[in-house]
């Protein structure tokens, strides 16, 4: 069993995802299909002090001209001001059409840097070196880039596909534990929505994964990337199947919004959201209660919450769901399941059913 994986994301904008322990400390031509000579390495104030120098030195010794741009860590940096600052760095280095942005960080850095790459001279190349588990299994794959504006999260953005994604699971050792757990919520989501075998494997490997055992961790990341790659390839612009990746997200976003994005983090909110979606599926479609219980047990093994915090009023959460971009004029749209590994879209769900699914048992 190896800890190195290579996944091809097909389609018009095909690229490879390489997963290899130590990869960020030994970037090779095989992982790096970039001809550009000018690189802008974008990172944040938590990640750059630990990893940027190694990455920058390697790229410089390979003959690239590398500038470094560091943003303040955190979601509040995924904004217009940071976007402008990245653009100014590109201007200051005299970035040409063949320049490339390298995103070294979590989803915030990846989304922001990718959006800057999408806009500079109508689109230059970019490479993702994701450092959070969420970025490895979700945000770095699939080409969604963007920033938040005061009117809402991710409202300004573009589809812009990376030229390559290089994942080094060893960097997860420095990721704060709560962020790590949040990433595992997304990992579990893949099994829950589309792969019962993977879900069962996660149940058997929970301790190894919590300890970041290298072979199991790389395998879990690879399985998620493969599943996301397959879904994105079939539906690059989210017109159908890609929506399944939002399992748990309608409830989750409402929780995050109700706490003004200052309470539970995204992964924690999605964990609760998946349990609510499973409950909704039980009452509406007779989905098996045992499958929800397995989901709750697995989430708990990764120290993730499974119940809506008592102080949050379900009626207020419902109001937030109505504002979510996944709501349409036919009523609320949810990703439900018929059991582990069998998610599907359900539309026109009545408010009373949604409220019931959010009630404590
Ligand atoms: N583009 C997409 O398809 C997509 C999908 C899901 C989420 N997202 C976006 O991703 C963002 C969330 O991503 P995130 O959870 O990675 O958040 P993040 O980028 O804020 O990273 C979380 C925290 O961990 C730190 N960090 C990251 N890697 C580290 C490491 N190896 N060692 C030490 N610290 C490290 C960061 O500095 C930050 O403080 C949100 O803005 C969300 O909208 C995008």
Short mmCIF file of C-alpha atoms in Angstrom, two decimals, residues 9-358:
data_model
loop_
_atom_site.label_atom_id
_atom_site.label_comp_id
_atom_site.label_asym_id
_atom_site.label_seq_id
_atom_site.Cartn_x
_atom_site.Cartn_y
_atom_site.Cartn_z
CA UNK A 9 -9.50 15.51 -13.31
CA UNK A 10 -10.71 15.22 -16.90
CA UNK A 11 -12.68 17.54 -19.12
CA UNK A 12 -11.69 20.62 -21.10
CA UNK A 13 -9.59 21.99 -18.25
CA UNK A 14 -7.91 18.69 -17.29
CA UNK A 15 -5.33 18.66 -14.51
CA UNK A 16 -3.69 16.27 -12.07
CA UNK A 17 -4.02 16.10 -8.31
CA UNK A 18 -0.93 14.58 -6.73
CA UNK A 19 -1.09 13.39 -3.12
CA UNK A 20 2.26 12.50 -1.59
CA UNK A 21 3.67 12.88 1.93
CA UNK A 22 6.48 15.43 1.80
CA UNK A 23 5.38 16.71 -1.64
CA UNK A 24 5.60 20.39 -0.69
CA UNK A 25 9.21 19.96 0.35
CA UNK A 26 10.17 18.35 -2.95
CA UNK A 27 8.11 19.81 -5.76
CA UNK A 28 9.08 18.05 -8.96
CA UNK A 29 8.46 18.69 -12.65
CA UNK A 30 6.13 15.71 -12.71
CA UNK A 31 3.75 17.49 -10.35
CA UNK A 32 4.36 20.87 -11.82
CA UNK A 33 3.29 21.40 -15.43
CA UNK A 34 4.01 25.13 -15.30
CA UNK A 35 6.01 26.82 -18.02
CA UNK A 36 5.65 30.33 -16.55
CA UNK A 37 8.80 31.99 -15.22
CA UNK A 38 7.01 34.48 -12.96
CA UNK A 39 5.21 33.08 -9.92
CA UNK A 40 3.25 34.84 -7.20
CA UNK A 41 3.12 32.65 -4.11
CA UNK A 42 0.06 33.61 -2.04
CA UNK A 43 -0.20 32.41 1.56
CA UNK A 44 -1.50 33.54 4.95
CA UNK A 45 0.00 34.63 8.25
CA UNK A 46 -0.37 31.18 9.83
CA UNK A 47 0.87 29.07 6.95
CA UNK A 48 3.58 31.28 5.44
CA UNK A 49 5.89 31.33 8.49
CA UNK A 50 5.91 27.52 8.56
CA UNK A 51 5.95 26.55 4.89
CA UNK A 52 6.48 29.46 2.47
CA UNK A 53 10.29 29.65 2.69
CA UNK A 54 10.75 25.97 1.72
CA UNK A 55 8.34 26.24 -1.21
CA UNK A 56 9.77 29.55 -2.36
CA UNK A 57 13.38 28.34 -2.16
CA UNK A 58 12.65 25.25 -4.22
CA UNK A 59 10.86 27.20 -6.90
CA UNK A 60 13.64 29.77 -7.04
CA UNK A 61 16.30 27.11 -7.34
CA UNK A 62 14.28 25.60 -10.19
CA UNK A 63 14.70 28.92 -12.01
CA UNK A 64 11.39 30.65 -11.25
CA UNK A 65 11.16 34.30 -10.31
CA UNK A 66 9.01 34.09 -7.16
CA UNK A 67 7.29 36.90 -5.25
CA UNK A 68 5.52 36.22 -1.97
CA UNK A 69 2.20 37.77 -0.95
CA UNK A 70 0.94 37.04 2.57
CA UNK A 71 -2.60 37.84 3.67
CA UNK A 72 -3.94 37.91 7.23
CA UNK A 73 -5.22 34.42 8.12
CA UNK A 74 -8.99 33.93 8.34
CA UNK A 75 -12.22 34.25 6.41
CA UNK A 76 -12.29 38.03 6.91
CA UNK A 77 -9.40 38.23 4.43
CA UNK A 78 -11.44 36.71 1.62
CA UNK A 79 -12.57 40.19 0.66
CA UNK A 80 -12.19 42.93 -1.93
CA UNK A 81 -9.34 44.62 -0.06
CA UNK A 82 -7.22 41.43 -0.06
CA UNK A 83 -8.17 40.80 -3.67
CA UNK A 84 -6.91 44.26 -4.56
CA UNK A 85 -3.70 43.69 -2.61
CA UNK A 86 -2.99 40.49 -4.57
CA UNK A 87 -3.67 42.32 -7.81
CA UNK A 88 -1.26 45.06 -6.73
CA UNK A 89 1.44 42.47 -6.08
CA UNK A 90 0.91 41.10 -9.58
CA UNK A 91 1.22 44.61 -10.98
CA UNK A 92 4.33 45.32 -8.89
CA UNK A 93 6.11 42.22 -10.19
CA UNK A 94 5.13 43.13 -13.77
CA UNK A 95 3.15 39.89 -14.13
CA UNK A 96 2.63 38.96 -17.75
CA UNK A 97 -0.09 36.80 -19.27
CA UNK A 98 2.10 33.76 -18.73
CA UNK A 99 2.61 34.38 -15.01
CA UNK A 100 1.18 31.91 -12.51
CA UNK A 101 -0.28 32.21 -9.01
CA UNK A 102 0.55 29.52 -6.48
CA UNK A 103 -1.91 29.24 -3.58
CA UNK A 104 -0.27 27.87 -0.42
CA UNK A 105 -2.87 27.69 2.33
CA UNK A 106 -6.41 26.72 3.22
CA UNK A 107 -9.60 27.41 1.34
CA UNK A 108 -9.43 31.14 2.01
CA UNK A 109 -6.07 31.50 0.27
CA UNK A 110 -7.11 29.12 -2.52
CA UNK A 111 -10.41 30.89 -3.25
CA UNK A 112 -8.86 34.36 -3.15
CA UNK A 113 -5.71 33.51 -5.12
CA UNK A 114 -7.71 31.52 -7.66
CA UNK A 115 -10.07 34.45 -8.17
CA UNK A 116 -7.14 36.83 -8.67
CA UNK A 117 -5.73 34.37 -11.24
CA UNK A 118 -9.12 34.26 -12.97
CA UNK A 119 -9.18 38.05 -13.27
CA UNK A 120 -5.58 39.08 -13.98
CA UNK A 121 -5.40 39.76 -17.72
CA UNK A 122 -8.65 37.75 -18.07
CA UNK A 123 -7.12 34.63 -16.62
CA UNK A 124 -3.63 33.30 -15.84
CA UNK A 125 -2.58 29.90 -14.59
CA UNK A 126 -2.73 28.90 -10.98
CA UNK A 127 -1.60 25.97 -8.88
CA UNK A 128 -3.05 24.87 -5.57
CA UNK A 129 -0.86 23.71 -2.69
CA UNK A 130 -3.67 23.19 -0.15
CA UNK A 131 -2.63 23.01 3.50
CA UNK A 132 -5.92 22.51 5.38
CA UNK A 133 -7.81 19.22 5.18
CA UNK A 134 -10.89 21.04 3.90
CA UNK A 135 -8.86 22.59 1.09
CA UNK A 136 -7.29 19.23 0.23
CA UNK A 137 -10.56 17.33 -0.10
CA UNK A 138 -12.87 20.08 -1.26
CA UNK A 139 -11.98 23.66 -2.13
CA UNK A 140 -8.78 23.02 -4.13
CA UNK A 141 -10.57 20.65 -6.49
CA UNK A 142 -13.24 21.81 -8.87
CA UNK A 143 -12.35 25.31 -9.98
CA UNK A 144 -14.67 27.42 -7.84
CA UNK A 145 -12.89 30.63 -6.85
CA UNK A 146 -14.19 33.78 -5.23
CA UNK A 147 -14.41 36.22 -2.39
CA UNK A 148 -17.01 37.43 0.12
CA UNK A 149 -18.63 40.85 -0.08
CA UNK A 150 -20.73 42.56 2.60
CA UNK A 151 -23.92 41.27 0.91
CA UNK A 152 -22.86 37.65 1.35
CA UNK A 153 -20.28 34.89 1.27
CA UNK A 154 -18.75 33.85 -2.07
CA UNK A 155 -20.99 36.26 -3.97
CA UNK A 156 -18.19 37.42 -6.24
CA UNK A 157 -16.42 34.65 -8.04
CA UNK A 158 -15.54 32.72 -11.15
CA UNK A 159 -14.96 29.18 -12.28
CA UNK A 160 -11.22 28.99 -12.91
CA UNK A 161 -9.57 25.59 -12.92
CA UNK A 162 -6.09 25.04 -11.45
CA UNK A 163 -3.25 23.71 -13.62
CA UNK A 164 -2.27 21.32 -10.86
CA UNK A 165 -3.07 20.49 -7.25
CA UNK A 166 -0.23 19.17 -5.10
CA UNK A 167 -1.26 17.79 -1.71
CA UNK A 168 1.20 17.06 1.07
CA UNK A 169 -0.70 15.36 3.93
CA UNK A 170 2.29 15.89 6.27
CA UNK A 171 1.40 19.58 6.61
CA UNK A 172 -1.78 18.55 8.44
CA UNK A 173 0.31 17.97 11.56
CA UNK A 174 0.40 21.73 12.18
CA UNK A 175 -3.28 22.30 11.39
CA UNK A 176 -5.20 23.18 14.59
CA UNK A 177 -7.27 20.20 15.83
CA UNK A 178 -10.61 21.94 15.36
CA UNK A 179 -9.76 22.74 11.72
CA UNK A 180 -8.68 19.14 11.25
CA UNK A 181 -12.01 17.86 12.55
CA UNK A 182 -13.84 20.31 10.28
CA UNK A 183 -12.01 18.79 7.31
CA UNK A 184 -13.05 15.31 8.43
CA UNK A 185 -16.68 16.44 8.33
CA UNK A 186 -16.22 16.96 4.59
CA UNK A 187 -14.45 13.60 4.26
CA UNK A 188 -17.38 11.86 5.97
CA UNK A 189 -19.75 13.80 3.72
CA UNK A 190 -18.30 12.04 0.63
CA UNK A 191 -19.04 8.62 2.07
CA UNK A 192 -22.47 9.73 3.25
CA UNK A 193 -23.52 11.17 -0.07
CA UNK A 194 -22.16 8.69 -2.54
CA UNK A 195 -20.05 5.78 -1.34
CA UNK A 196 -21.27 3.39 1.36
CA UNK A 197 -18.07 1.31 1.07
CA UNK A 198 -15.93 4.37 1.79
CA UNK A 199 -18.18 5.23 4.74
CA UNK A 200 -17.66 1.75 6.21
CA UNK A 201 -13.91 2.07 5.62
CA UNK A 202 -13.93 5.40 7.49
CA UNK A 203 -15.70 3.71 10.42
CA UNK A 204 -12.92 1.11 10.54
CA UNK A 205 -10.12 3.71 10.22
CA UNK A 206 -11.39 6.48 12.49
CA UNK A 207 -8.58 6.13 15.05
CA UNK A 208 -5.86 5.91 12.38
CA UNK A 209 -7.28 8.97 10.66
CA UNK A 210 -7.54 10.96 13.90
CA UNK A 211 -3.85 10.18 14.42
CA UNK A 212 -3.07 11.20 10.81
CA UNK A 213 -1.56 7.77 10.06
CA UNK A 214 0.08 8.46 6.64
CA UNK A 215 -1.27 5.61 4.48
CA UNK A 216 -4.85 5.93 5.74
CA UNK A 217 -4.80 9.73 5.57
CA UNK A 218 -3.49 9.79 2.01
CA UNK A 219 -6.03 7.17 1.00
CA UNK A 220 -8.92 9.11 2.52
CA UNK A 221 -7.82 12.32 0.79
CA UNK A 222 -7.39 10.50 -2.52
CA UNK A 223 -10.83 8.88 -2.29
CA UNK A 224 -12.46 12.27 -1.67
CA UNK A 225 -10.53 13.98 -4.47
CA UNK A 226 -11.45 11.13 -6.83
CA UNK A 227 -15.11 11.44 -5.94
CA UNK A 228 -15.10 15.21 -6.28
CA UNK A 229 -13.16 14.92 -9.57
CA UNK A 230 -15.73 12.47 -10.96
CA UNK A 231 -18.62 14.70 -9.93
CA UNK A 232 -16.98 17.90 -11.20
CA UNK A 233 -16.06 16.26 -14.49
CA UNK A 234 -19.66 15.20 -15.04
CA UNK A 235 -21.06 18.58 -13.99
CA UNK A 236 -18.35 21.29 -13.99
CA UNK A 237 -20.71 24.25 -13.57
CA UNK A 238 -23.10 22.78 -10.95
CA UNK A 239 -26.15 22.26 -13.11
CA UNK A 240 -27.00 18.83 -11.71
CA UNK A 241 -25.09 16.15 -9.80
CA UNK A 242 -22.51 18.55 -8.36
CA UNK A 243 -25.22 19.88 -6.06
CA UNK A 244 -25.00 16.59 -4.11
CA UNK A 245 -21.73 17.90 -2.66
CA UNK A 246 -23.92 20.32 -0.71
CA UNK A 247 -25.25 17.50 1.48
CA UNK A 248 -25.78 19.07 4.92
CA UNK A 249 -24.93 22.53 3.63
CA UNK A 250 -28.38 24.19 3.62
CA UNK A 251 -28.78 23.51 7.34
CA UNK A 252 -25.07 24.15 7.88
CA UNK A 253 -25.00 27.56 6.21
CA UNK A 254 -28.07 28.61 8.18
CA UNK A 255 -26.28 27.69 11.44
CA UNK A 256 -23.16 29.62 10.40
CA UNK A 257 -25.23 32.63 9.35
CA UNK A 258 -27.36 32.58 12.52
CA UNK A 259 -24.12 32.72 14.53
CA UNK A 260 -22.89 35.55 12.28
CA UNK A 261 -20.03 33.28 11.13
CA UNK A 262 -18.48 33.60 14.56
CA UNK A 263 -19.66 30.38 16.24
CA UNK A 264 -19.29 26.89 14.86
CA UNK A 265 -16.93 26.61 11.92
CA UNK A 266 -18.07 25.44 8.49
CA UNK A 267 -17.23 21.76 8.99
CA UNK A 268 -18.92 21.64 12.39
CA UNK A 269 -22.05 23.27 10.95
CA UNK A 270 -22.05 20.83 8.01
CA UNK A 271 -21.73 17.90 10.43
CA UNK A 272 -24.92 19.01 12.18
CA UNK A 273 -26.49 19.81 8.81
CA UNK A 274 -25.92 16.27 7.55
CA UNK A 275 -27.64 14.85 10.64
CA UNK A 276 -30.61 17.19 10.07
CA UNK A 277 -30.75 16.21 6.38
CA UNK A 278 -30.74 12.53 7.40
CA UNK A 279 -33.57 13.20 9.85
CA UNK A 280 -35.56 15.06 7.21
CA UNK A 281 -35.05 12.08 4.90
CA UNK A 282 -36.44 9.74 7.57
CA UNK A 283 -39.67 11.63 8.07
CA UNK A 284 -40.25 12.41 4.39
CA UNK A 285 -38.91 9.38 2.58
CA UNK A 286 -38.51 6.66 5.18
CA UNK A 287 -34.70 6.66 5.12
CA UNK A 288 -33.29 4.21 7.72
CA UNK A 289 -32.82 5.64 11.20
CA UNK A 290 -29.88 3.26 11.77
CA UNK A 291 -27.94 5.02 9.00
CA UNK A 292 -28.38 8.38 10.71
CA UNK A 293 -27.19 6.82 13.95
CA UNK A 294 -24.07 5.48 12.19
CA UNK A 295 -23.45 8.95 10.76
CA UNK A 296 -23.80 10.54 14.20
CA UNK A 297 -21.42 7.98 15.75
CA UNK A 298 -18.78 8.50 13.07
CA UNK A 299 -18.96 12.30 13.34
CA UNK A 300 -18.65 12.03 17.12
CA UNK A 301 -15.49 9.93 16.73
CA UNK A 302 -13.93 12.94 15.02
CA UNK A 303 -15.13 15.22 17.85
CA UNK A 304 -17.76 16.79 15.61
CA UNK A 305 -21.15 18.03 16.85
CA UNK A 306 -24.36 16.36 15.64
CA UNK A 307 -27.09 18.51 17.23
CA UNK A 308 -28.19 22.08 16.64
CA UNK A 309 -26.95 24.25 19.54
CA UNK A 310 -29.86 24.76 21.96
CA UNK A 311 -29.64 28.55 21.78
CA UNK A 312 -30.42 28.60 18.04
CA UNK A 313 -34.09 29.04 17.18
CA UNK A 314 -35.16 26.70 14.32
CA UNK A 315 -37.55 29.37 12.96
CA UNK A 316 -34.62 31.79 12.61
CA UNK A 317 -32.54 29.10 10.93
CA UNK A 318 -35.38 28.55 8.47
CA UNK A 319 -35.40 32.28 7.68
CA UNK A 320 -31.66 32.09 6.91
CA UNK A 321 -32.26 29.13 4.60
CA UNK A 322 -34.69 31.21 2.58
CA UNK A 323 -31.93 33.74 1.92
CA UNK A 324 -29.47 31.05 0.90
CA UNK A 325 -28.69 30.88 -2.80
CA UNK A 326 -29.84 27.26 -2.84
CA UNK A 327 -33.43 28.33 -2.17
CA UNK A 328 -35.55 28.81 -5.27
CA UNK A 329 -39.09 30.00 -5.95
CA UNK A 330 -40.54 26.47 -5.61
CA UNK A 331 -39.61 26.29 -1.96
CA UNK A 332 -36.56 24.95 -0.22
CA UNK A 333 -34.28 22.53 -1.97
CA UNK A 334 -32.35 19.99 0.06
CA UNK A 335 -29.92 17.21 -0.53
CA UNK A 336 -31.57 14.26 1.18
CA UNK A 337 -30.55 10.60 1.29
CA UNK A 338 -32.14 7.17 1.05
CA UNK A 339 -29.42 5.89 3.36
CA UNK A 340 -25.62 5.97 3.55
CA UNK A 341 -24.11 6.57 0.11
CA UNK A 342 -27.40 7.44 -1.54
CA UNK A 343 -27.95 11.18 -1.65
CA UNK A 344 -30.30 12.93 -4.04
CA UNK A 345 -31.91 16.31 -4.58
CA UNK A 346 -35.39 16.99 -3.21
CA UNK A 347 -37.29 20.17 -4.00
CA UNK A 348 -40.34 21.96 -2.66
CA UNK A 349 -39.87 20.78 0.93
CA UNK A 350 -42.46 22.24 3.31
CA UNK A 351 -41.37 24.48 6.18
CA UNK A 352 -43.02 22.24 8.80
CA UNK A 353 -40.87 19.26 7.74
CA UNK A 354 -37.70 21.34 7.88
CA UNK A 355 -38.57 22.61 11.35
CA UNK A 356 -39.31 19.08 12.53
CA UNK A 357 -35.90 17.88 11.29
CA UNK A 358 -34.19 20.55 13.39
#
